[in-house]
PDB file of C-alpha atoms and ligand atoms in Angstrom:
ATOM      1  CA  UNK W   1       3.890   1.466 115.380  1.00  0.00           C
ATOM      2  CA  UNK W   2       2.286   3.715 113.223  1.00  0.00           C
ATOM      3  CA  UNK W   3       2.115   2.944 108.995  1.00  0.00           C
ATOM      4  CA  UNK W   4       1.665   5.073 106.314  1.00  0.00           C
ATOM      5  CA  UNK W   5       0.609   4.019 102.917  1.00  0.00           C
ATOM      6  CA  UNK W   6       1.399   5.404  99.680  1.00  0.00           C
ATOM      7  CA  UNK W   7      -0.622   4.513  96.629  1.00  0.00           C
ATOM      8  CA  UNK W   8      -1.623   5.564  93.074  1.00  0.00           C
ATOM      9  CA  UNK W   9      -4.574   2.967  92.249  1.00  0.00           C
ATOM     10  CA  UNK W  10      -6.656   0.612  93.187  1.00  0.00           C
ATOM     11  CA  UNK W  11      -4.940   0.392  97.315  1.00  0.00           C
ATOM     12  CA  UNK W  12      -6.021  -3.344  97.736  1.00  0.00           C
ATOM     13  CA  UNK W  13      -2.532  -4.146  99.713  1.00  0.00           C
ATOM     14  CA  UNK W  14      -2.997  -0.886 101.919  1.00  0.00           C
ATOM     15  CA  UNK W  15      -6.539  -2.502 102.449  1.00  0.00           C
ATOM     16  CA  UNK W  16      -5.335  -5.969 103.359  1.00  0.00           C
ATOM     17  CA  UNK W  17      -2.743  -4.719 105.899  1.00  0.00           C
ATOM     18  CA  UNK W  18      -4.823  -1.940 107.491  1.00  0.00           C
ATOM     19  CA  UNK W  19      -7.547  -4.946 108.174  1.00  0.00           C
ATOM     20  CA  UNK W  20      -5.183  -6.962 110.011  1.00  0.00           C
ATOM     21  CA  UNK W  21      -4.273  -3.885 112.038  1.00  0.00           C
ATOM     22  CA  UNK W  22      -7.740  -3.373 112.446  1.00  0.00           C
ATOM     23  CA  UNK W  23      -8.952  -6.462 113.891  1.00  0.00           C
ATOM     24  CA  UNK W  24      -5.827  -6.462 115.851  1.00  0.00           C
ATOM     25  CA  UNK W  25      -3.495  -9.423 114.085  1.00  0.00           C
ATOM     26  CA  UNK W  26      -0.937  -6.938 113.664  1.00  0.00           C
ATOM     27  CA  UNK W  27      -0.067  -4.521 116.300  1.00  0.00           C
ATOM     28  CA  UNK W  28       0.136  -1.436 114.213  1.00  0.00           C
ATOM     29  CA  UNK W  29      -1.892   1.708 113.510  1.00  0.00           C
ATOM     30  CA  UNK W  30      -2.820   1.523 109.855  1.00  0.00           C
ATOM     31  CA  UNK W  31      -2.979   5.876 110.344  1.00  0.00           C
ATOM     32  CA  UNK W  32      -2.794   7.586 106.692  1.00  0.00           C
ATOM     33  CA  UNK W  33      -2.702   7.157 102.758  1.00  0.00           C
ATOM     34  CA  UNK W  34      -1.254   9.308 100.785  1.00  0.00           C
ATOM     35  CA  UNK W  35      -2.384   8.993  96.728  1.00  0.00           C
ATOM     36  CA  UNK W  36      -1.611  11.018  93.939  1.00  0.00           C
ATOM     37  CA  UNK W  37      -4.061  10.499  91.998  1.00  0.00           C
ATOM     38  CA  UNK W  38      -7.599  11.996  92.634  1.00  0.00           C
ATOM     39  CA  UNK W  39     -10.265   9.243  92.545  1.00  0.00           C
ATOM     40  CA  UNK W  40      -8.651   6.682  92.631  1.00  0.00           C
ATOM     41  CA  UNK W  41     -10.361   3.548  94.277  1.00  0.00           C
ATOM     42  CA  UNK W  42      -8.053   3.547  97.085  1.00  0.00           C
ATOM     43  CA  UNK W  43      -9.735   6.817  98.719  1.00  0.00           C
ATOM     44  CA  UNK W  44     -12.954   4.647  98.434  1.00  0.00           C
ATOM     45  CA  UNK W  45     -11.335   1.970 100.534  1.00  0.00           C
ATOM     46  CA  UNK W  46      -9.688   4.030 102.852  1.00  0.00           C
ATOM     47  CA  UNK W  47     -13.156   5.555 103.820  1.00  0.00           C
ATOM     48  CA  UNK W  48     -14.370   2.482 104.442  1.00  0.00           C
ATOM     49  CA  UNK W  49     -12.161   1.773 106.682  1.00  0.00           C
ATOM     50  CA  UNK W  50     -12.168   5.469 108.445  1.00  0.00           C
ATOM     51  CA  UNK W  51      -8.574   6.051 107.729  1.00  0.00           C
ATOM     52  CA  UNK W  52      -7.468   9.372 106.258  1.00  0.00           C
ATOM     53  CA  UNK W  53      -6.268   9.991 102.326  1.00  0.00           C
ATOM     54  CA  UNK W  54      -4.715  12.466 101.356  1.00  0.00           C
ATOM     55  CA  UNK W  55      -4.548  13.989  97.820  1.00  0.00           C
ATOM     56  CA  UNK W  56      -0.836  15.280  97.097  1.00  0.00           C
ATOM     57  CA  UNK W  57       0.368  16.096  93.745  1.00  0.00           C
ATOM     58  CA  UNK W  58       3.639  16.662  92.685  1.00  0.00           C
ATOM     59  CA  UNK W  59       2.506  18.745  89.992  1.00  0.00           C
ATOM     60  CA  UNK W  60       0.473  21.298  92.875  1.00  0.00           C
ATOM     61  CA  UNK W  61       3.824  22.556  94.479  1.00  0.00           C
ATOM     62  CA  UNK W  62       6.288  24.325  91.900  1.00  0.00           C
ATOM     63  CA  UNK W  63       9.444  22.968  93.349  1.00  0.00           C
ATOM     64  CA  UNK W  64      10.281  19.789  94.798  1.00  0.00           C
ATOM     65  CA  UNK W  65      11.796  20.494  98.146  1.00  0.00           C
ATOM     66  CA  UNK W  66       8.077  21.717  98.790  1.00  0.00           C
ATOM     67  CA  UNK W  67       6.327  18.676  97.860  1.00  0.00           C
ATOM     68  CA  UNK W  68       8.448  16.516  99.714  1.00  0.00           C
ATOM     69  CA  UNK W  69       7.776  18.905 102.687  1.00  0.00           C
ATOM     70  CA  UNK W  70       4.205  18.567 102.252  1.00  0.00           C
ATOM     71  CA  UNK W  71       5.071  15.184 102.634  1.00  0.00           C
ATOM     72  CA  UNK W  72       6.856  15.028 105.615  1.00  0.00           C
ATOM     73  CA  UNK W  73       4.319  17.162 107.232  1.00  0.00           C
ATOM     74  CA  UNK W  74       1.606  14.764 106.789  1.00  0.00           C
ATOM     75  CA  UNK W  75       3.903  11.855 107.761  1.00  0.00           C
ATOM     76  CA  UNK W  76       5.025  13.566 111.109  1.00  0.00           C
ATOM     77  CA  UNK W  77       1.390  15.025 111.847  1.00  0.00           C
ATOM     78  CA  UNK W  78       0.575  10.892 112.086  1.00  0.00           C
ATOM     79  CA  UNK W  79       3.949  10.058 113.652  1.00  0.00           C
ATOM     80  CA  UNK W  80       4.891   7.773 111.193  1.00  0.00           C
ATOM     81  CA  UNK W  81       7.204   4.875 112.052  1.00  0.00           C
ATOM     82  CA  UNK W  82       7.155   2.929 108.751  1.00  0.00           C
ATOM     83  CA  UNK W  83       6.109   3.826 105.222  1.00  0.00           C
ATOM     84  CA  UNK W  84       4.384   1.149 102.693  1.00  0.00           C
ATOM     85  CA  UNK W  85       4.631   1.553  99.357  1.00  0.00           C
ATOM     86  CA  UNK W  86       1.741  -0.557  97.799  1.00  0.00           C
ATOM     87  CA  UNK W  87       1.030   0.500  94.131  1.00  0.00           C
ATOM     88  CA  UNK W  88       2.962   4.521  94.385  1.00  0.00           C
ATOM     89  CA  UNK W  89       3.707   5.334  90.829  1.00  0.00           C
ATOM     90  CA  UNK W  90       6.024   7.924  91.577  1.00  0.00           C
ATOM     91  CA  UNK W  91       9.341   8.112  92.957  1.00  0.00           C
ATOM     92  CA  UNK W  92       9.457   9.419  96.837  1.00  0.00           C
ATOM     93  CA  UNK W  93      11.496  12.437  97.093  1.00  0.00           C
ATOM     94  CA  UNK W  94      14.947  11.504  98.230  1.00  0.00           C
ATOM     95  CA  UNK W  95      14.226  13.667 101.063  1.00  0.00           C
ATOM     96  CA  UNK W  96      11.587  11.391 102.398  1.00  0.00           C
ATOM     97  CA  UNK W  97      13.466   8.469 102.238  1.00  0.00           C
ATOM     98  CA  UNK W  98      16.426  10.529 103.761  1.00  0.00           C
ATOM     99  CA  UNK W  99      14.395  11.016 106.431  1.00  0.00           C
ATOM    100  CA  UNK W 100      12.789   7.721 107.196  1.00  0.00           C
ATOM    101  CA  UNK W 101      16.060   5.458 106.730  1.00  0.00           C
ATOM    102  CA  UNK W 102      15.198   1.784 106.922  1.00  0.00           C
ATOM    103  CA  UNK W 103      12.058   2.553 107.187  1.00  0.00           C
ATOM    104  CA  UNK W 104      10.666   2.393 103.854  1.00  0.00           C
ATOM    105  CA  UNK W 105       8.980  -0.678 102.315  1.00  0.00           C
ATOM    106  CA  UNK W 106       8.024  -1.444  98.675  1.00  0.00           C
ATOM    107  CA  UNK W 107       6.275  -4.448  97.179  1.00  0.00           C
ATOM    108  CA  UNK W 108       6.935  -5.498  94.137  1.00  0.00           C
ATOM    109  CA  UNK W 109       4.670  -8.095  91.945  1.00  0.00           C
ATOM    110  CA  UNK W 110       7.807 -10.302  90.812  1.00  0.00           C
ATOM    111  CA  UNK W 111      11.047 -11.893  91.948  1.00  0.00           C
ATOM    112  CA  UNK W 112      13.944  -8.849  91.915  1.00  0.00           C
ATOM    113  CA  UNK W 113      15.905  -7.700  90.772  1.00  0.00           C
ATOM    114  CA  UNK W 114      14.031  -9.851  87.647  1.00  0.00           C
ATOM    115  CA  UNK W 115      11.121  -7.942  86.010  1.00  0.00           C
ATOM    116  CA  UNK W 116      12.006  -5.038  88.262  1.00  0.00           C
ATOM    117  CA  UNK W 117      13.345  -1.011  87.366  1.00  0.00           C
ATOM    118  CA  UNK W 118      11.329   1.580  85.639  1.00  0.00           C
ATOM    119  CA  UNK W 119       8.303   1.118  83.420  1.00  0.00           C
ATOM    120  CA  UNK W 120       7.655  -2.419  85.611  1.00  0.00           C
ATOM    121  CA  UNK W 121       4.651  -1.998  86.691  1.00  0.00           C
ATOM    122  CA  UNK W 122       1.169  -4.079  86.811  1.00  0.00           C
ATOM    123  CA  UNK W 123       0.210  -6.165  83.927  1.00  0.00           C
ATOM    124  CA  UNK W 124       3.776  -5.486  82.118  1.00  0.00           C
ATOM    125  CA  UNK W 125       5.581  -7.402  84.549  1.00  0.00           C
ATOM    126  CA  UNK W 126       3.161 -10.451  84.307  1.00  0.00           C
ATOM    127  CA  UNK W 127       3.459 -10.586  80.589  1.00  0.00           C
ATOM    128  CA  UNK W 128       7.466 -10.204  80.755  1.00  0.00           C
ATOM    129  CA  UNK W 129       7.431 -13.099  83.096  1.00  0.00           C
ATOM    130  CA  UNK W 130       5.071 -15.104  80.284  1.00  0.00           C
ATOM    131  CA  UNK W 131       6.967 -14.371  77.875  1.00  0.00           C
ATOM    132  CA  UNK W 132      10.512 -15.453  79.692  1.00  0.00           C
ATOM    133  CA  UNK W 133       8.603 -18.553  79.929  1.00  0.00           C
ATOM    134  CA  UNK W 134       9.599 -18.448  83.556  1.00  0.00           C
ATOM    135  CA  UNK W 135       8.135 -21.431  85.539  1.00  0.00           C
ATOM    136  CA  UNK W 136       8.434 -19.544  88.918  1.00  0.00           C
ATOM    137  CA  UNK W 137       7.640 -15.821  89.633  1.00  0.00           C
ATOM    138  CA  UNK W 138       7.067 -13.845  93.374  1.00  0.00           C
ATOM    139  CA  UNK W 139       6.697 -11.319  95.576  1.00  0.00           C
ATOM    140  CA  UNK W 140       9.315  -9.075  96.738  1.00  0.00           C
ATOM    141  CA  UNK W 141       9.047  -7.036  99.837  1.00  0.00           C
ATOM    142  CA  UNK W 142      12.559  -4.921  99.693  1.00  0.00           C
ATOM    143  CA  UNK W 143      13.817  -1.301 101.470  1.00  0.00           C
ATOM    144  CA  UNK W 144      13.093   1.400  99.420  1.00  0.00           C
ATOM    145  CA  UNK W 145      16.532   3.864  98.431  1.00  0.00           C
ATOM    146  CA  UNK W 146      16.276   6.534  95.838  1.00  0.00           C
ATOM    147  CA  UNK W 147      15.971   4.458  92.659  1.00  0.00           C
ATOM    148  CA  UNK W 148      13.447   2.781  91.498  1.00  0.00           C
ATOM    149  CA  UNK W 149      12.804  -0.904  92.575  1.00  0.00           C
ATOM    150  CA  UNK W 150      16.430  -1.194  94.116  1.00  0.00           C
ATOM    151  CA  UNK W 151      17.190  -1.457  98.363  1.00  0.00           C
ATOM    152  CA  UNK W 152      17.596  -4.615 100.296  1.00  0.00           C
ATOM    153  CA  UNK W 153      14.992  -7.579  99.915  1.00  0.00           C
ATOM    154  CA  UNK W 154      13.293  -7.994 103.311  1.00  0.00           C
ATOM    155  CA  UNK W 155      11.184 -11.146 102.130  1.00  0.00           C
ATOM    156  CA  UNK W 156      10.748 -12.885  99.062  1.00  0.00           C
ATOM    157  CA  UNK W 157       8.305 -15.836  98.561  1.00  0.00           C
ATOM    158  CA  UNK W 158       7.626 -17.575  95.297  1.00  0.00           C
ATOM    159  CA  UNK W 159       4.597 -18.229  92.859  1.00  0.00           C
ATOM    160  CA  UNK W 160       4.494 -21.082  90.846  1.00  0.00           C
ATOM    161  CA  UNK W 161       3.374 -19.968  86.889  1.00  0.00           C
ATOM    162  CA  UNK W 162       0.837 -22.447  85.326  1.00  0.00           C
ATOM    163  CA  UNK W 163      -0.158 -24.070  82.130  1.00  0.00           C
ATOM    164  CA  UNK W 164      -2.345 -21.646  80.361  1.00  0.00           C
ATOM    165  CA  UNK W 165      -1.729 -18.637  82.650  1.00  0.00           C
ATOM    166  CA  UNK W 166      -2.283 -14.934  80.855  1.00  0.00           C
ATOM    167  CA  UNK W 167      -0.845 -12.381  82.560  1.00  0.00           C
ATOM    168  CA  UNK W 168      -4.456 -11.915  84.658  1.00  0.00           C
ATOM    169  CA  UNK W 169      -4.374 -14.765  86.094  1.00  0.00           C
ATOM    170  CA  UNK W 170      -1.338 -14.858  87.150  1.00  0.00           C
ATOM    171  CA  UNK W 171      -1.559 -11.252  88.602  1.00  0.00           C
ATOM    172  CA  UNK W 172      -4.794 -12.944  90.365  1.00  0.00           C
ATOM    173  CA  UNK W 173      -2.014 -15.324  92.051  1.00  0.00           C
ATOM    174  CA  UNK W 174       0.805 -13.175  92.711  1.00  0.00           C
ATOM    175  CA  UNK W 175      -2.029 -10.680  94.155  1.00  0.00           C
ATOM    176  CA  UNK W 176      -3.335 -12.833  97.055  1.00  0.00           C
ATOM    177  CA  UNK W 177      -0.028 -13.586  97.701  1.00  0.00           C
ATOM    178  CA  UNK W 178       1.230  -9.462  98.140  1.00  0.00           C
ATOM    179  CA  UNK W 179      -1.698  -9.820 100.512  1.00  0.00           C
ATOM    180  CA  UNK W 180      -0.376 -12.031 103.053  1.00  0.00           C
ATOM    181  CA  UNK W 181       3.388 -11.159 102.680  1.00  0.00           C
ATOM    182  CA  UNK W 182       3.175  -7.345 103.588  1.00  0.00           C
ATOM    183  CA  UNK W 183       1.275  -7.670 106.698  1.00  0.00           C
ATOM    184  CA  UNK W 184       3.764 -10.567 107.447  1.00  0.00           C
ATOM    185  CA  UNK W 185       6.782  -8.360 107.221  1.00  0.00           C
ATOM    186  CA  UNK W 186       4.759  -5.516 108.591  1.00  0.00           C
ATOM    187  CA  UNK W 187       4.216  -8.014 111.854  1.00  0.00           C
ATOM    188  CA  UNK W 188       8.619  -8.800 111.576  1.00  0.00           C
ATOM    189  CA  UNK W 189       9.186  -4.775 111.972  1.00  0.00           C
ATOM    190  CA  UNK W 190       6.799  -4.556 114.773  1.00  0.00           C
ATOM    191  CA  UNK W 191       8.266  -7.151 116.781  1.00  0.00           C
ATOM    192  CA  UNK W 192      11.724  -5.456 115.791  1.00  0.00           C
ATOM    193  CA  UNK W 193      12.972  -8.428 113.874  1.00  0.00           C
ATOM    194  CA  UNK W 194      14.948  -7.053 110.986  1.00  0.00           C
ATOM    195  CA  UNK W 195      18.179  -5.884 111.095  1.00  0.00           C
ATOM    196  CA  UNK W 196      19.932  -3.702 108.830  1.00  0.00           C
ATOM    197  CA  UNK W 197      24.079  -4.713 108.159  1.00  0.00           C
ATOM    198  CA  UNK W 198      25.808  -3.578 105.412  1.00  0.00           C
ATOM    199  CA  UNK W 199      23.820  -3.118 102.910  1.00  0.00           C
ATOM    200  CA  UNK W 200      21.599  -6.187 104.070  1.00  0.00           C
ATOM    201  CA  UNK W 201      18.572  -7.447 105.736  1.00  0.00           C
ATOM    202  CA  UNK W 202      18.438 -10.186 108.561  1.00  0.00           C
ATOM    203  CA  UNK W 203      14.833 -11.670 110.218  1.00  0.00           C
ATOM    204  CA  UNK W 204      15.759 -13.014 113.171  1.00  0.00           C
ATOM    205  CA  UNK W 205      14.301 -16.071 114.104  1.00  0.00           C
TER     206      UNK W 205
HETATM  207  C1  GRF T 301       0.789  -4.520  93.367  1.00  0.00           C
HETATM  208  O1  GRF T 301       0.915  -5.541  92.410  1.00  0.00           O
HETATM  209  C2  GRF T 301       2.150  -4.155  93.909  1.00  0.00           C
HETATM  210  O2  GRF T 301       3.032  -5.210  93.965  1.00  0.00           O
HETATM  211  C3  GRF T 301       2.635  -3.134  92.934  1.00  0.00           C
HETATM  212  O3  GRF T 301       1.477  -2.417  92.561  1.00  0.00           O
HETATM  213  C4  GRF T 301       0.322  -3.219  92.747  1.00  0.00           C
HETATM  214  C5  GRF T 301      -0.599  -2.464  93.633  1.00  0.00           C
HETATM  215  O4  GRF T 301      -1.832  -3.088  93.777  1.00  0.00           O
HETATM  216  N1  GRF T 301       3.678  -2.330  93.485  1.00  0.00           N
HETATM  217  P1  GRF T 301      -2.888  -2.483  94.789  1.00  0.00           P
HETATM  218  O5  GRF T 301      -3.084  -1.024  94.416  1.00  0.00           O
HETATM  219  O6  GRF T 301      -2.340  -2.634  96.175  1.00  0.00           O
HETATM  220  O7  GRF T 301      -4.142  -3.268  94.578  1.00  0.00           O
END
C-alpha cells in the first residue's frame, strides 16, 4: 500500500508514520509529501528520510481544476492507495477526494466533532479545550469529505487534561499521542480492516 502525505508545517506525524514504514512495522510505502508551503520543516524531514516533497501551490495554477490535476498527477505517478492528511491547511480539491473515495484520512488534535470546523487548528484548539474546562480531550482519526473536519471517525482515543496544563503542554500530550494513532489506523487499512456502511466506519476485530 502506497501513502501519500499532505502537510503545511512542521510534518512530525508524516515523520512518525513513514518511520514505522521504514523499519518495516507497518507494511506500507511511506512514497510522497505534498506541502504548500515552501520551507517548511517538513521538506527537511522528508529528506531525511529520502522520500520526495513536493511544492504545490494553489495560488501557481490560475484555476482550480488545474491544481487539483497537478495533484492527481503526482498522486497517480506514486500510485497512491491512501492519502494522510497530517497538518494540510488547505482544503483538498473536491476532485481529489472524488477520486480517492474512502481513502482519505485526516487527524485532528481533539475529540470531534468538539473543537473541530474551520479556523481549528494548532494551539487554538488546545486553548478552546482549556477554556471549556474540559477534563478529557483526543485524537481523532476520521475520512476526509469536502468540508472541513467532517467524514466518518475511523479511531478516536482520549487524553486526559491536567492540573496546570497551558495549551503547550497539552499539545505536547495530544502530540505523542497523533503519533501512535495514525500509524495504528494506517496498519487497520493495510490489513483491510475498515469497512465503509452507510455513512460509517467498522474495524473489524
Ligand atoms: C497535528 O496536531 C494534527 O492533528 C493537525 O495538525 C498538526 C500537525 O502537526 N491536523 P505535524 O505537522 O504533523 O507536526
Amino acid at each position: 500500500m502506497n501513502l501519500a502525505f499532505f502537510a503545511s508545517g512542521s510534518g512530525s506525524n508524516f515523520e512518525a508514520v513513514a518511520k514505522r514504514c521504514q523499519s518495516g512495522e507497518i507494511a506500507a510505502s511511506a512514497s510522497v509529501v505534498i506541502c504548500n508551503v515552501p520551507g517548511a520543516e517538513v521538506f527537511h524531514r522528508a529528506e531525511r528520510l529520502t522520500i520526495p516533497c513536493y511544492l504545490v501551490q494553489r495560488e501557481d495554477f490560475r484555476e482550480g481544476k488545474d491544481f487539483a490535476a497537478r495533484l492527481l498527477e503526482i498522486l497517480r505517478s506514486y500510485q497512491i492507495d491512501l492519502i494522510l492528511l497530517a497538518g494540510y491547511l488547505r482544503k483538498l480539491p473536491g476532485a481529489v477526494v472524488r477520486a480517492f473515495p474512502n481513502r482519505v484520512l485526516n487527524i485532528h488534535p481533539a475529540l470531534l466533532p468538539a473543537f473541530g470546523g474551520k479556523g481549528m487548528y494548532g494551539r487554538r484548539v488546545h486553548e478552546a479545550v482549556l477554556a471549556a474546562r474540559c477534563r478529557t480531550t483526543g485524537v481523532t482519526v476520521h475520512l476526509v469529505d469536502e468540508e472541513y473536519d467532517r467524514g466518518p471517525t475511523v479511531v478516536q482515543r482520549t487524553v486526559e487534561v491536567q492540573e496546570g496544563d497551558t495549551p503547550e503542554t497539552l499539545a505536547a500530550r495530544v502530540l505523542e499521542v497523533e503519533h501512535q494513532i495514525y500509524g495504528d489506523v494506517v496498519k487497520l487499512f493495510v490489513q483491510n480492516r475498515v469497512r465503509f456502511e452507510e455513512g460509517r466506519v467498522r474495524i473489524l476485530e
